[in-house]
Amino acid sequence: VHLSLLRPHPPWVAPEPYNQLYDPAALADFIRAESAQIEAEQHPFLAEMLATKHYSAPADQAKLTRLKSSYFGLMTDVDANLGRLFDFLKASGQWDNTLIIFTSDHGEQMGDHHLLGKLGYFDASYHIPLIIRDPDFDPSRANAQIDHFTENVDIMPTILDWLGLECPVQCDGQSLRPLIHTGAPTGHWREEAHWEYDFRNIPAGEALEHRLGLTPHQCSLNVIRSAQYKYVHFTNLPALFFDLVADPEELNNLIDHPDYQSLVLAFAQKMLSWRMNHDEQTLTHLALTDNGVVSRPSPRYAPLRSTP
């Protein structure tokens, strides 16, 4: 069963009592530069987003904090209704044979970097929740937190693994069950997270493409993010590079900093290798021979070798 919950989502109006749960004055400050003008200096793409009404956050601080308060209230509303669902599963005897995966398709800027909505390359739009309750795991691991990078492409392999079914060769992800059960991955596991953003269809339309000097096909960006660094590659715009330990708020673009040039090159090469390794594989394991179609499935990564 796939249950899609609309909230939290515009319009950000939380019902009672959730609209009164969070005091706007008590919420954490926004992560952003001193002004939208300073923020826009980071990159031409960001400057265009900040100039687009659909994505720019209200300049009125009081209004923005009220929006954030309502957003938190909507999240709590979701939490309460999930509790009702879980109570039903328990009362109907289904709790102990139901795999539950809670996640989202995107995050929310909610004023961070003077933006609203989902867009671009900032963590706020892409660092999303992933909570899994596997009825087969050791109860002592309940509430365990996992620090390894996961992606939404891991959800399908996880479900198939739980059902005892084989994962198709073209799947990019891996089952999360080893992580859930032991806290440690088996075999190769990613050391970075990856995502792409296509900005062809944003409300600015052709005007945006013209101002940035891009064709519609060039309106995209790719991100590779490790525990410490983030590299952002555009088709025909300057790249960005962040040191997330020194600059967790992603305010300082280091792409031209002389001390980071070797890292920039290394991450550009990592991205190229990742894209090549994850080329379309739906039919690549098949070959036509004199004896007919031959299947030779291949994993995306070679098995780990022990060091003598």
PDB file of C-alpha atoms in Angstrom:
ATOM      1  CA  VAL A   1       0.000   0.000   0.000  1.00  0.00           C
ATOM      2  CA  HIS A   2       1.348   3.433  -0.949  1.00  0.00           C
ATOM      3  CA  LEU A   3      -0.093   6.212   1.215  1.00  0.00           C
ATOM      4  CA  SER A   4       0.679   9.719  -0.041  1.00  0.00           C
ATOM      5  CA  LEU A   5       0.239  12.464   2.552  1.00  0.00           C
ATOM      6  CA  LEU A   6      -0.274  15.940   1.083  1.00  0.00           C
ATOM      7  CA  ARG A   7       0.818  17.785   4.207  1.00  0.00           C
ATOM      8  CA  PRO A   8       3.018  19.664   4.797  1.00  0.00           C
ATOM      9  CA  HIS A   9       2.317  21.459   1.530  1.00  0.00           C
ATOM     10  CA  PRO A  10       0.975  24.813   0.349  1.00  0.00           C
ATOM     11  CA  PRO A  11      -1.328  26.295   1.373  1.00  0.00           C
ATOM     12  CA  TRP A  12       0.513  26.259   4.712  1.00  0.00           C
ATOM     13  CA  VAL A  13      -2.548  26.508   6.928  1.00  0.00           C
ATOM     14  CA  ALA A  14      -2.541  24.064   9.833  1.00  0.00           C
ATOM     15  CA  PRO A  15      -5.858  23.045  11.431  1.00  0.00           C
ATOM     16  CA  GLU A  16      -6.512  23.389  15.145  1.00  0.00           C
ATOM     17  CA  PRO A  17      -4.852  22.559  17.483  1.00  0.00           C
ATOM     18  CA  TYR A  18      -1.731  22.272  15.328  1.00  0.00           C
ATOM     19  CA  ASN A  19      -1.839  25.930  14.276  1.00  0.00           C
ATOM     20  CA  GLN A  20      -1.117  26.943  17.879  1.00  0.00           C
ATOM     21  CA  LEU A  21       1.594  24.434  18.820  1.00  0.00           C
ATOM     22  CA  TYR A  22       4.689  26.378  17.745  1.00  0.00           C
ATOM     23  CA  ASP A  23       5.461  29.918  18.833  1.00  0.00           C
ATOM     24  CA  PRO A  24       6.982  31.726  15.827  1.00  0.00           C
ATOM     25  CA  ALA A  25       9.217  33.755  18.137  1.00  0.00           C
ATOM     26  CA  ALA A  26      10.738  30.574  19.608  1.00  0.00           C
ATOM     27  CA  LEU A  27      11.770  28.985  16.301  1.00  0.00           C
ATOM     28  CA  ALA A  28      15.400  28.727  15.200  1.00  0.00           C
ATOM     29  CA  ASP A  29      16.857  31.443  12.998  1.00  0.00           C
ATOM     30  CA  PHE A  30      16.946  31.013   9.243  1.00  0.00           C
ATOM     31  CA  ILE A  31      20.123  29.758   7.561  1.00  0.00           C
ATOM     32  CA  ARG A  32      21.006  32.475   5.102  1.00  0.00           C
ATOM     33  CA  ALA A  33      23.237  35.390   4.204  1.00  0.00           C
ATOM     34  CA  GLU A  34      22.567  38.804   5.674  1.00  0.00           C
ATOM     35  CA  SER A  35      20.488  39.796   2.653  1.00  0.00           C
ATOM     36  CA  ALA A  36      19.066  38.262  -0.505  1.00  0.00           C
ATOM     37  CA  GLN A  37      21.394  40.518  -2.498  1.00  0.00           C
ATOM     38  CA  ILE A  38      24.460  39.042  -0.771  1.00  0.00           C
ATOM     39  CA  GLU A  39      23.042  35.529  -1.193  1.00  0.00           C
ATOM     40  CA  ALA A  40      22.576  36.127  -4.923  1.00  0.00           C
ATOM     41  CA  GLU A  41      26.293  36.803  -5.361  1.00  0.00           C
ATOM     42  CA  GLN A  42      27.036  33.102  -4.800  1.00  0.00           C
ATOM     43  CA  HIS A  43      25.952  31.960  -8.280  1.00  0.00           C
ATOM     44  CA  PRO A  44      23.961  33.156 -11.357  1.00  0.00           C
ATOM     45  CA  PHE A  45      21.433  30.322 -10.917  1.00  0.00           C
ATOM     46  CA  LEU A  46      20.796  31.315  -7.299  1.00  0.00           C
ATOM     47  CA  ALA A  47      20.444  34.966  -8.303  1.00  0.00           C
ATOM     48  CA  GLU A  48      17.740  33.998 -10.808  1.00  0.00           C
ATOM     49  CA  MET A  49      15.869  31.898  -8.248  1.00  0.00           C
ATOM     50  CA  LEU A  50      15.934  34.745  -5.738  1.00  0.00           C
ATOM     51  CA  ALA A  51      14.554  37.078  -8.413  1.00  0.00           C
ATOM     52  CA  THR A  52      11.672  34.684  -9.152  1.00  0.00           C
ATOM     53  CA  LYS A  53       8.593  35.418  -7.041  1.00  0.00           C
ATOM     54  CA  HIS A  54       7.640  31.743  -6.943  1.00  0.00           C
ATOM     55  CA  TYR A  55      10.851  30.863  -5.062  1.00  0.00           C
ATOM     56  CA  SER A  56      11.870  33.996  -3.167  1.00  0.00           C
ATOM     57  CA  ALA A  57      10.922  34.050   0.519  1.00  0.00           C
ATOM     58  CA  PRO A  58       8.872  36.955   1.898  1.00  0.00           C
ATOM     59  CA  ALA A  59      11.012  39.860   3.048  1.00  0.00           C
ATOM     60  CA  ASP A  60       8.634  40.316   6.000  1.00  0.00           C
ATOM     61  CA  GLN A  61      10.362  38.397   8.823  1.00  0.00           C
ATOM     62  CA  ALA A  62       7.193  38.093  10.914  1.00  0.00           C
ATOM     63  CA  LYS A  63       5.256  36.603   7.997  1.00  0.00           C
ATOM     64  CA  LEU A  64       8.041  34.144   7.251  1.00  0.00           C
ATOM     65  CA  THR A  65       8.260  32.907  10.842  1.00  0.00           C
ATOM     66  CA  ARG A  66       4.476  32.439  10.891  1.00  0.00           C
ATOM     67  CA  LEU A  67       4.778  30.303   7.752  1.00  0.00           C
ATOM     68  CA  LYS A  68       7.470  28.232   9.446  1.00  0.00           C
ATOM     69  CA  SER A  69       5.289  27.784  12.523  1.00  0.00           C
ATOM     70  CA  SER A  70       2.399  26.572  10.356  1.00  0.00           C
ATOM     71  CA  TYR A  71       4.734  24.211   8.498  1.00  0.00           C
ATOM     72  CA  PHE A  72       5.827  22.613  11.775  1.00  0.00           C
ATOM     73  CA  GLY A  73       2.175  22.336  12.791  1.00  0.00           C
ATOM     74  CA  LEU A  74       1.362  20.507   9.556  1.00  0.00           C
ATOM     75  CA  MET A  75       4.204  18.058  10.221  1.00  0.00           C
ATOM     76  CA  THR A  76       2.812  17.360  13.686  1.00  0.00           C
ATOM     77  CA  ASP A  77      -0.630  16.812  12.138  1.00  0.00           C
ATOM     78  CA  VAL A  78       0.922  14.151   9.866  1.00  0.00           C
ATOM     79  CA  ASP A  79       2.621  12.547  12.866  1.00  0.00           C
ATOM     80  CA  ALA A  80      -0.656  12.342  14.788  1.00  0.00           C
ATOM     81  CA  ASN A  81      -2.521  10.769  11.879  1.00  0.00           C
ATOM     82  CA  LEU A  82       0.236   8.231  11.303  1.00  0.00           C
ATOM     83  CA  GLY A  83      -0.246   7.318  14.949  1.00  0.00           C
ATOM     84  CA  ARG A  84      -3.906   6.593  14.208  1.00  0.00           C
ATOM     85  CA  LEU A  85      -2.879   4.355  11.304  1.00  0.00           C
ATOM     86  CA  PHE A  86      -0.364   2.467  13.447  1.00  0.00           C
ATOM     87  CA  ASP A  87      -2.970   1.976  16.176  1.00  0.00           C
ATOM     88  CA  PHE A  88      -5.273   0.412  13.576  1.00  0.00           C
ATOM     89  CA  LEU A  89      -2.531  -1.930  12.346  1.00  0.00           C
ATOM     90  CA  LYS A  90      -1.924  -3.080  15.912  1.00  0.00           C
ATOM     91  CA  ALA A  91      -5.623  -3.491  16.713  1.00  0.00           C
ATOM     92  CA  SER A  92      -6.223  -5.481  13.506  1.00  0.00           C
ATOM     93  CA  GLY A  93      -3.269  -7.826  14.049  1.00  0.00           C
ATOM     94  CA  GLN A  94      -1.245  -6.509  11.095  1.00  0.00           C
ATOM     95  CA  TRP A  95       1.488  -4.623  12.959  1.00  0.00           C
ATOM     96  CA  ASP A  96       3.879  -7.569  13.230  1.00  0.00           C
ATOM     97  CA  ASN A  97       3.759  -8.487   9.532  1.00  0.00           C
ATOM     98  CA  THR A  98       3.882  -5.001   8.006  1.00  0.00           C
ATOM     99  CA  LEU A  99       7.029  -3.301   6.720  1.00  0.00           C
ATOM    100  CA  ILE A 100       6.647   0.467   7.164  1.00  0.00           C
ATOM    101  CA  ILE A 101       8.772   2.961   5.224  1.00  0.00           C
ATOM    102  CA  PHE A 102       8.224   6.668   5.888  1.00  0.00           C
ATOM    103  CA  THR A 103       9.976   9.158   3.633  1.00  0.00           C
ATOM    104  CA  SER A 104       9.434  12.191   1.411  1.00  0.00           C
ATOM    105  CA  ASP A 105      10.105  13.211  -2.169  1.00  0.00           C
ATOM    106  CA  HIS A 106      11.786  16.500  -1.227  1.00  0.00           C
ATOM    107  CA  GLY A 107      12.552  18.924   1.554  1.00  0.00           C
ATOM    108  CA  GLU A 108      11.719  22.610   1.923  1.00  0.00           C
ATOM    109  CA  GLN A 109      13.813  25.788   1.970  1.00  0.00           C
ATOM    110  CA  MET A 110      11.290  27.565   4.220  1.00  0.00           C
ATOM    111  CA  GLY A 111      13.239  30.805   4.301  1.00  0.00           C
ATOM    112  CA  ASP A 112      16.725  29.316   4.339  1.00  0.00           C
ATOM    113  CA  HIS A 113      18.932  31.131   1.821  1.00  0.00           C
ATOM    114  CA  HIS A 114      15.988  33.542   1.337  1.00  0.00           C
ATOM    115  CA  LEU A 115      14.099  30.860  -0.629  1.00  0.00           C
ATOM    116  CA  LEU A 116      10.794  28.983  -0.463  1.00  0.00           C
ATOM    117  CA  GLY A 117       9.942  25.617  -1.956  1.00  0.00           C
ATOM    118  CA  LYS A 118      12.154  22.848  -3.309  1.00  0.00           C
ATOM    119  CA  LEU A 119      14.956  23.719  -5.680  1.00  0.00           C
ATOM    120  CA  GLY A 120      18.622  23.860  -6.439  1.00  0.00           C
ATOM    121  CA  TYR A 121      21.431  22.267  -4.496  1.00  0.00           C
ATOM    122  CA  PHE A 122      21.018  23.166  -0.809  1.00  0.00           C
ATOM    123  CA  ASP A 123      20.635  20.391   1.768  1.00  0.00           C
ATOM    124  CA  ALA A 124      17.327  21.853   2.977  1.00  0.00           C
ATOM    125  CA  SER A 125      15.638  20.717  -0.242  1.00  0.00           C
ATOM    126  CA  TYR A 126      17.198  17.245  -0.401  1.00  0.00           C
ATOM    127  CA  HIS A 127      18.018  15.963   3.094  1.00  0.00           C
ATOM    128  CA  ILE A 128      14.739  14.133   3.697  1.00  0.00           C
ATOM    129  CA  PRO A 129      13.409  11.814   6.408  1.00  0.00           C
ATOM    130  CA  LEU A 130      13.720   8.045   6.090  1.00  0.00           C
ATOM    131  CA  ILE A 131      12.228   5.983   8.912  1.00  0.00           C
ATOM    132  CA  ILE A 132      11.843   2.217   8.515  1.00  0.00           C
ATOM    133  CA  ARG A 133      10.104  -0.212  10.822  1.00  0.00           C
ATOM    134  CA  ASP A 134      10.948  -3.812   9.867  1.00  0.00           C
ATOM    135  CA  PRO A 135       8.915  -6.295  11.958  1.00  0.00           C
ATOM    136  CA  ASP A 136      11.682  -8.891  11.516  1.00  0.00           C
ATOM    137  CA  PHE A 137      14.514  -6.963  13.135  1.00  0.00           C
ATOM    138  CA  ASP A 138      15.964  -7.306  16.617  1.00  0.00           C
ATOM    139  CA  PRO A 139      13.827  -5.237  19.043  1.00  0.00           C
ATOM    140  CA  SER A 140      17.023  -4.062  20.720  1.00  0.00           C
ATOM    141  CA  ARG A 141      17.754  -2.037  17.572  1.00  0.00           C
ATOM    142  CA  ALA A 142      14.529  -0.072  17.837  1.00  0.00           C
ATOM    143  CA  ASN A 143      15.141   3.680  17.472  1.00  0.00           C
ATOM    144  CA  ALA A 144      18.619   3.035  16.043  1.00  0.00           C
ATOM    145  CA  GLN A 145      20.020   5.817  13.867  1.00  0.00           C
ATOM    146  CA  ILE A 146      22.106   5.093  10.763  1.00  0.00           C
ATOM    147  CA  ASP A 147      24.666   7.562   9.471  1.00  0.00           C
ATOM    148  CA  HIS A 148      25.355   5.968   6.074  1.00  0.00           C
ATOM    149  CA  PHE A 149      24.147   7.727   2.932  1.00  0.00           C
ATOM    150  CA  THR A 150      20.847   6.414   1.579  1.00  0.00           C
ATOM    151  CA  GLU A 151      18.800   7.460  -1.453  1.00  0.00           C
ATOM    152  CA  ASN A 152      15.199   6.966  -2.543  1.00  0.00           C
ATOM    153  CA  VAL A 153      16.412   4.443  -5.126  1.00  0.00           C
ATOM    154  CA  ASP A 154      17.099   2.101  -2.171  1.00  0.00           C
ATOM    155  CA  ILE A 155      13.415   1.783  -1.268  1.00  0.00           C
ATOM    156  CA  MET A 156      12.366  -0.568  -4.077  1.00  0.00           C
ATOM    157  CA  PRO A 157      15.275  -3.011  -3.459  1.00  0.00           C
ATOM    158  CA  THR A 158      14.476  -2.933   0.272  1.00  0.00           C
ATOM    159  CA  ILE A 159      10.847  -3.913  -0.305  1.00  0.00           C
ATOM    160  CA  LEU A 160      11.796  -6.656  -2.772  1.00  0.00           C
ATOM    161  CA  ASP A 161      14.411  -7.998  -0.331  1.00  0.00           C
ATOM    162  CA  TRP A 162      11.822  -8.135   2.463  1.00  0.00           C
ATOM    163  CA  LEU A 163       9.451 -10.041   0.165  1.00  0.00           C
ATOM    164  CA  GLY A 164      12.205 -12.454  -0.887  1.00  0.00           C
ATOM    165  CA  LEU A 165      12.147 -11.293  -4.513  1.00  0.00           C
ATOM    166  CA  GLU A 166      15.074 -10.591  -6.833  1.00  0.00           C
ATOM    167  CA  CYS A 167      15.924  -6.990  -7.634  1.00  0.00           C
ATOM    168  CA  PRO A 168      15.982  -6.134 -11.388  1.00  0.00           C
ATOM    169  CA  VAL A 169      19.457  -5.595 -12.814  1.00  0.00           C
ATOM    170  CA  GLN A 170      18.703  -2.008 -13.822  1.00  0.00           C
ATOM    171  CA  CYS A 171      17.985  -0.852 -10.254  1.00  0.00           C
ATOM    172  CA  ASP A 172      20.397   1.814  -9.025  1.00  0.00           C
ATOM    173  CA  GLY A 173      19.776   1.273  -5.316  1.00  0.00           C
ATOM    174  CA  GLN A 174      20.494  -1.450  -2.777  1.00  0.00           C
ATOM    175  CA  SER A 175      18.462  -3.056  -0.016  1.00  0.00           C
ATOM    176  CA  LEU A 176      18.655  -1.227   3.301  1.00  0.00           C
ATOM    177  CA  ARG A 177      17.873  -4.321   5.368  1.00  0.00           C
ATOM    178  CA  PRO A 178      21.529  -5.075   6.242  1.00  0.00           C
ATOM    179  CA  LEU A 179      21.857  -1.525   7.561  1.00  0.00           C
ATOM    180  CA  ILE A 180      18.607  -1.854   9.478  1.00  0.00           C
ATOM    181  CA  HIS A 181      19.518  -5.159  11.085  1.00  0.00           C
ATOM    182  CA  THR A 182      23.195  -4.597  11.908  1.00  0.00           C
ATOM    183  CA  GLY A 183      23.918  -0.913  11.392  1.00  0.00           C
ATOM    184  CA  ALA A 184      26.655  -1.810   8.898  1.00  0.00           C
ATOM    185  CA  PRO A 185      26.437  -2.292   5.116  1.00  0.00           C
ATOM    186  CA  THR A 186      27.429  -5.480   3.345  1.00  0.00           C
ATOM    187  CA  GLY A 187      29.673  -5.224   0.292  1.00  0.00           C
ATOM    188  CA  HIS A 188      30.005  -1.935  -1.567  1.00  0.00           C
ATOM    189  CA  TRP A 189      28.120   1.030  -0.152  1.00  0.00           C
ATOM    190  CA  ARG A 190      28.040   4.600  -1.417  1.00  0.00           C
ATOM    191  CA  GLU A 191      30.255   7.183   0.238  1.00  0.00           C
ATOM    192  CA  GLU A 192      28.324  10.097  -1.253  1.00  0.00           C
ATOM    193  CA  ALA A 193      24.745  11.053  -1.993  1.00  0.00           C
ATOM    194  CA  HIS A 194      23.780  12.205  -5.490  1.00  0.00           C
ATOM    195  CA  TRP A 195      20.930  14.208  -6.909  1.00  0.00           C
ATOM    196  CA  GLU A 196      19.901  16.132  -9.995  1.00  0.00           C
ATOM    197  CA  TYR A 197      17.681  19.167 -10.458  1.00  0.00           C
ATOM    198  CA  ASP A 198      15.980  20.099 -13.722  1.00  0.00           C
ATOM    199  CA  PHE A 199      14.955  23.771 -13.789  1.00  0.00           C
ATOM    200  CA  ARG A 200      13.523  23.957 -17.316  1.00  0.00           C
ATOM    201  CA  ASN A 201       9.924  24.293 -16.199  1.00  0.00           C
ATOM    202  CA  ILE A 202      10.184  26.834 -13.416  1.00  0.00           C
ATOM    203  CA  PRO A 203       7.705  29.736 -13.700  1.00  0.00           C
ATOM    204  CA  ALA A 204      10.281  32.085 -15.282  1.00  0.00           C
ATOM    205  CA  GLY A 205      10.213  29.874 -18.388  1.00  0.00           C
ATOM    206  CA  GLU A 206      12.067  30.980 -21.497  1.00  0.00           C
ATOM    207  CA  ALA A 207      13.060  34.302 -19.943  1.00  0.00           C
ATOM    208  CA  LEU A 208      15.229  32.485 -17.398  1.00  0.00           C
ATOM    209  CA  GLU A 209      16.894  30.390 -20.094  1.00  0.00           C
ATOM    210  CA  HIS A 210      17.630  33.512 -22.121  1.00  0.00           C
ATOM    211  CA  ARG A 211      19.112  35.425 -19.169  1.00  0.00           C
ATOM    212  CA  LEU A 212      21.376  32.510 -18.226  1.00  0.00           C
ATOM    213  CA  GLY A 213      22.330  31.816 -21.848  1.00  0.00           C
ATOM    214  CA  LEU A 214      21.084  28.216 -21.692  1.00  0.00           C
ATOM    215  CA  THR A 215      19.034  25.964 -23.907  1.00  0.00           C
ATOM    216  CA  PRO A 216      16.183  24.058 -22.210  1.00  0.00           C
ATOM    217  CA  HIS A 217      18.326  20.911 -22.372  1.00  0.00           C
ATOM    218  CA  GLN A 218      21.093  22.700 -20.452  1.00  0.00           C
ATOM    219  CA  CYS A 219      18.848  23.751 -17.561  1.00  0.00           C
ATOM    220  CA  SER A 220      20.000  21.120 -15.089  1.00  0.00           C
ATOM    221  CA  LEU A 221      22.475  20.612 -12.288  1.00  0.00           C
ATOM    222  CA  ASN A 222      24.081  17.566 -10.645  1.00  0.00           C
ATOM    223  CA  VAL A 223      25.242  17.279  -7.041  1.00  0.00           C
ATOM    224  CA  ILE A 224      27.618  14.893  -5.304  1.00  0.00           C
ATOM    225  CA  ARG A 225      27.714  15.257  -1.514  1.00  0.00           C
ATOM    226  CA  SER A 226      30.049  13.460   0.878  1.00  0.00           C
ATOM    227  CA  ALA A 227      30.167  13.791   4.655  1.00  0.00           C
ATOM    228  CA  GLN A 228      32.450  16.813   4.302  1.00  0.00           C
ATOM    229  CA  TYR A 229      32.197  18.206   0.781  1.00  0.00           C
ATOM    230  CA  LYS A 230      29.599  19.103  -1.829  1.00  0.00           C
ATOM    231  CA  TYR A 231      30.298  19.583  -5.537  1.00  0.00           C
ATOM    232  CA  VAL A 232      27.621  21.076  -7.827  1.00  0.00           C
ATOM    233  CA  HIS A 233      28.000  20.779 -11.600  1.00  0.00           C
ATOM    234  CA  PHE A 234      25.964  22.730 -14.152  1.00  0.00           C
ATOM    235  CA  THR A 235      25.763  21.963 -17.856  1.00  0.00           C
ATOM    236  CA  ASN A 236      26.894  25.419 -18.963  1.00  0.00           C
ATOM    237  CA  LEU A 237      27.327  27.505 -15.803  1.00  0.00           C
ATOM    238  CA  PRO A 238      30.143  27.708 -13.226  1.00  0.00           C
ATOM    239  CA  ALA A 239      30.392  24.860 -10.708  1.00  0.00           C
ATOM    240  CA  LEU A 240      30.225  25.234  -6.917  1.00  0.00           C
ATOM    241  CA  PHE A 241      32.158  23.568  -4.102  1.00  0.00           C
ATOM    242  CA  PHE A 242      31.443  23.661  -0.367  1.00  0.00           C
ATOM    243  CA  ASP A 243      33.348  22.472   2.694  1.00  0.00           C
ATOM    244  CA  LEU A 244      30.413  21.356   4.846  1.00  0.00           C
ATOM    245  CA  VAL A 245      32.497  20.991   8.002  1.00  0.00           C
ATOM    246  CA  ALA A 246      33.926  24.500   7.858  1.00  0.00           C
ATOM    247  CA  ASP A 247      30.745  25.933   6.302  1.00  0.00           C
ATOM    248  CA  PRO A 248      27.669  23.805   7.172  1.00  0.00           C
ATOM    249  CA  GLU A 249      25.365  26.639   6.103  1.00  0.00           C
ATOM    250  CA  GLU A 250      26.681  26.503   2.495  1.00  0.00           C
ATOM    251  CA  LEU A 251      27.416  30.198   2.267  1.00  0.00           C
ATOM    252  CA  ASN A 252      30.986  30.134   0.913  1.00  0.00           C
ATOM    253  CA  ASN A 253      31.598  28.828  -2.602  1.00  0.00           C
ATOM    254  CA  LEU A 254      35.183  27.513  -2.757  1.00  0.00           C
ATOM    255  CA  ILE A 255      35.253  26.504  -6.423  1.00  0.00           C
ATOM    256  CA  ASP A 256      38.118  28.932  -7.197  1.00  0.00           C
ATOM    257  CA  HIS A 257      39.935  28.695  -3.854  1.00  0.00           C
ATOM    258  CA  PRO A 258      43.525  27.560  -4.517  1.00  0.00           C
ATOM    259  CA  ASP A 259      43.601  25.274  -1.465  1.00  0.00           C
ATOM    260  CA  TYR A 260      40.653  23.220  -2.781  1.00  0.00           C
ATOM    261  CA  GLN A 261      41.572  22.683  -6.433  1.00  0.00           C
ATOM    262  CA  SER A 262      42.699  19.071  -5.994  1.00  0.00           C
ATOM    263  CA  LEU A 263      39.449  18.262  -4.169  1.00  0.00           C
ATOM    264  CA  VAL A 264      37.354  19.977  -6.848  1.00  0.00           C
ATOM    265  CA  LEU A 265      39.047  17.846  -9.506  1.00  0.00           C
ATOM    266  CA  ALA A 266      38.608  14.680  -7.440  1.00  0.00           C
ATOM    267  CA  PHE A 267      34.891  15.307  -6.975  1.00  0.00           C
ATOM    268  CA  ALA A 268      34.380  16.155 -10.651  1.00  0.00           C
ATOM    269  CA  GLN A 269      36.001  12.817 -11.486  1.00  0.00           C
ATOM    270  CA  LYS A 270      33.848  11.052  -8.869  1.00  0.00           C
ATOM    271  CA  MET A 271      30.740  12.492 -10.493  1.00  0.00           C
ATOM    272  CA  LEU A 272      31.824  11.390 -13.969  1.00  0.00           C
ATOM    273  CA  SER A 273      32.576   7.866 -12.738  1.00  0.00           C
ATOM    274  CA  TRP A 274      29.236   7.712 -10.922  1.00  0.00           C
ATOM    275  CA  ARG A 275      27.306   8.769 -14.018  1.00  0.00           C
ATOM    276  CA  MET A 276      29.137   6.212 -16.167  1.00  0.00           C
ATOM    277  CA  ASN A 277      28.597   3.467 -13.602  1.00  0.00           C
ATOM    278  CA  HIS A 278      24.876   4.217 -13.489  1.00  0.00           C
ATOM    279  CA  ASP A 279      24.187   4.369 -17.212  1.00  0.00           C
ATOM    280  CA  GLU A 280      20.944   2.760 -18.361  1.00  0.00           C
ATOM    281  CA  GLN A 281      21.230  -1.009 -17.791  1.00  0.00           C
ATOM    282  CA  THR A 282      17.788  -2.378 -18.653  1.00  0.00           C
ATOM    283  CA  LEU A 283      19.143  -4.495 -21.534  1.00  0.00           C
ATOM    284  CA  THR A 284      22.911  -4.287 -21.074  1.00  0.00           C
ATOM    285  CA  HIS A 285      23.082  -7.777 -19.560  1.00  0.00           C
ATOM    286  CA  LEU A 286      21.684  -9.303 -22.769  1.00  0.00           C
ATOM    287  CA  ALA A 287      23.603 -10.216 -25.936  1.00  0.00           C
ATOM    288  CA  LEU A 288      22.457 -11.693 -29.243  1.00  0.00           C
ATOM    289  CA  THR A 289      24.661 -14.649 -30.203  1.00  0.00           C
ATOM    290  CA  ASP A 290      24.541 -17.483 -32.730  1.00  0.00           C
ATOM    291  CA  ASN A 291      22.933 -19.523 -29.958  1.00  0.00           C
ATOM    292  CA  GLY A 292      20.252 -16.958 -29.236  1.00  0.00           C
ATOM    293  CA  VAL A 293      19.900 -14.402 -26.460  1.00  0.00           C
ATOM    294  CA  VAL A 294      22.476 -14.803 -23.694  1.00  0.00           C
ATOM    295  CA  SER A 295      21.943 -13.213 -20.290  1.00  0.00           C
ATOM    296  CA  ARG A 296      24.884 -12.191 -18.147  1.00  0.00           C
ATOM    297  CA  PRO A 297      23.731  -9.915 -15.312  1.00  0.00           C
ATOM    298  CA  SER A 298      26.494  -7.770 -13.851  1.00  0.00           C
ATOM    299  CA  PRO A 299      26.547  -5.860 -10.566  1.00  0.00           C
ATOM    300  CA  ARG A 300      27.321  -2.175 -10.825  1.00  0.00           C
ATOM    301  CA  TYR A 301      30.299  -2.530  -8.506  1.00  0.00           C
ATOM    302  CA  ALA A 302      32.983  -5.200  -8.201  1.00  0.00           C
ATOM    303  CA  PRO A 303      32.953  -7.214  -4.956  1.00  0.00           C
ATOM    304  CA  LEU A 304      35.120  -5.835  -2.182  1.00  0.00           C
ATOM    305  CA  ARG A 305      38.488  -7.556  -1.920  1.00  0.00           C
ATOM    306  CA  SER A 306      40.145  -8.229   1.393  1.00  0.00           C
ATOM    307  CA  THR A 307      43.580  -6.721   1.936  1.00  0.00           C
ATOM    308  CA  PRO A 308      46.326  -9.308   2.548  1.00  0.00           C
TER     309      PRO A 308
END
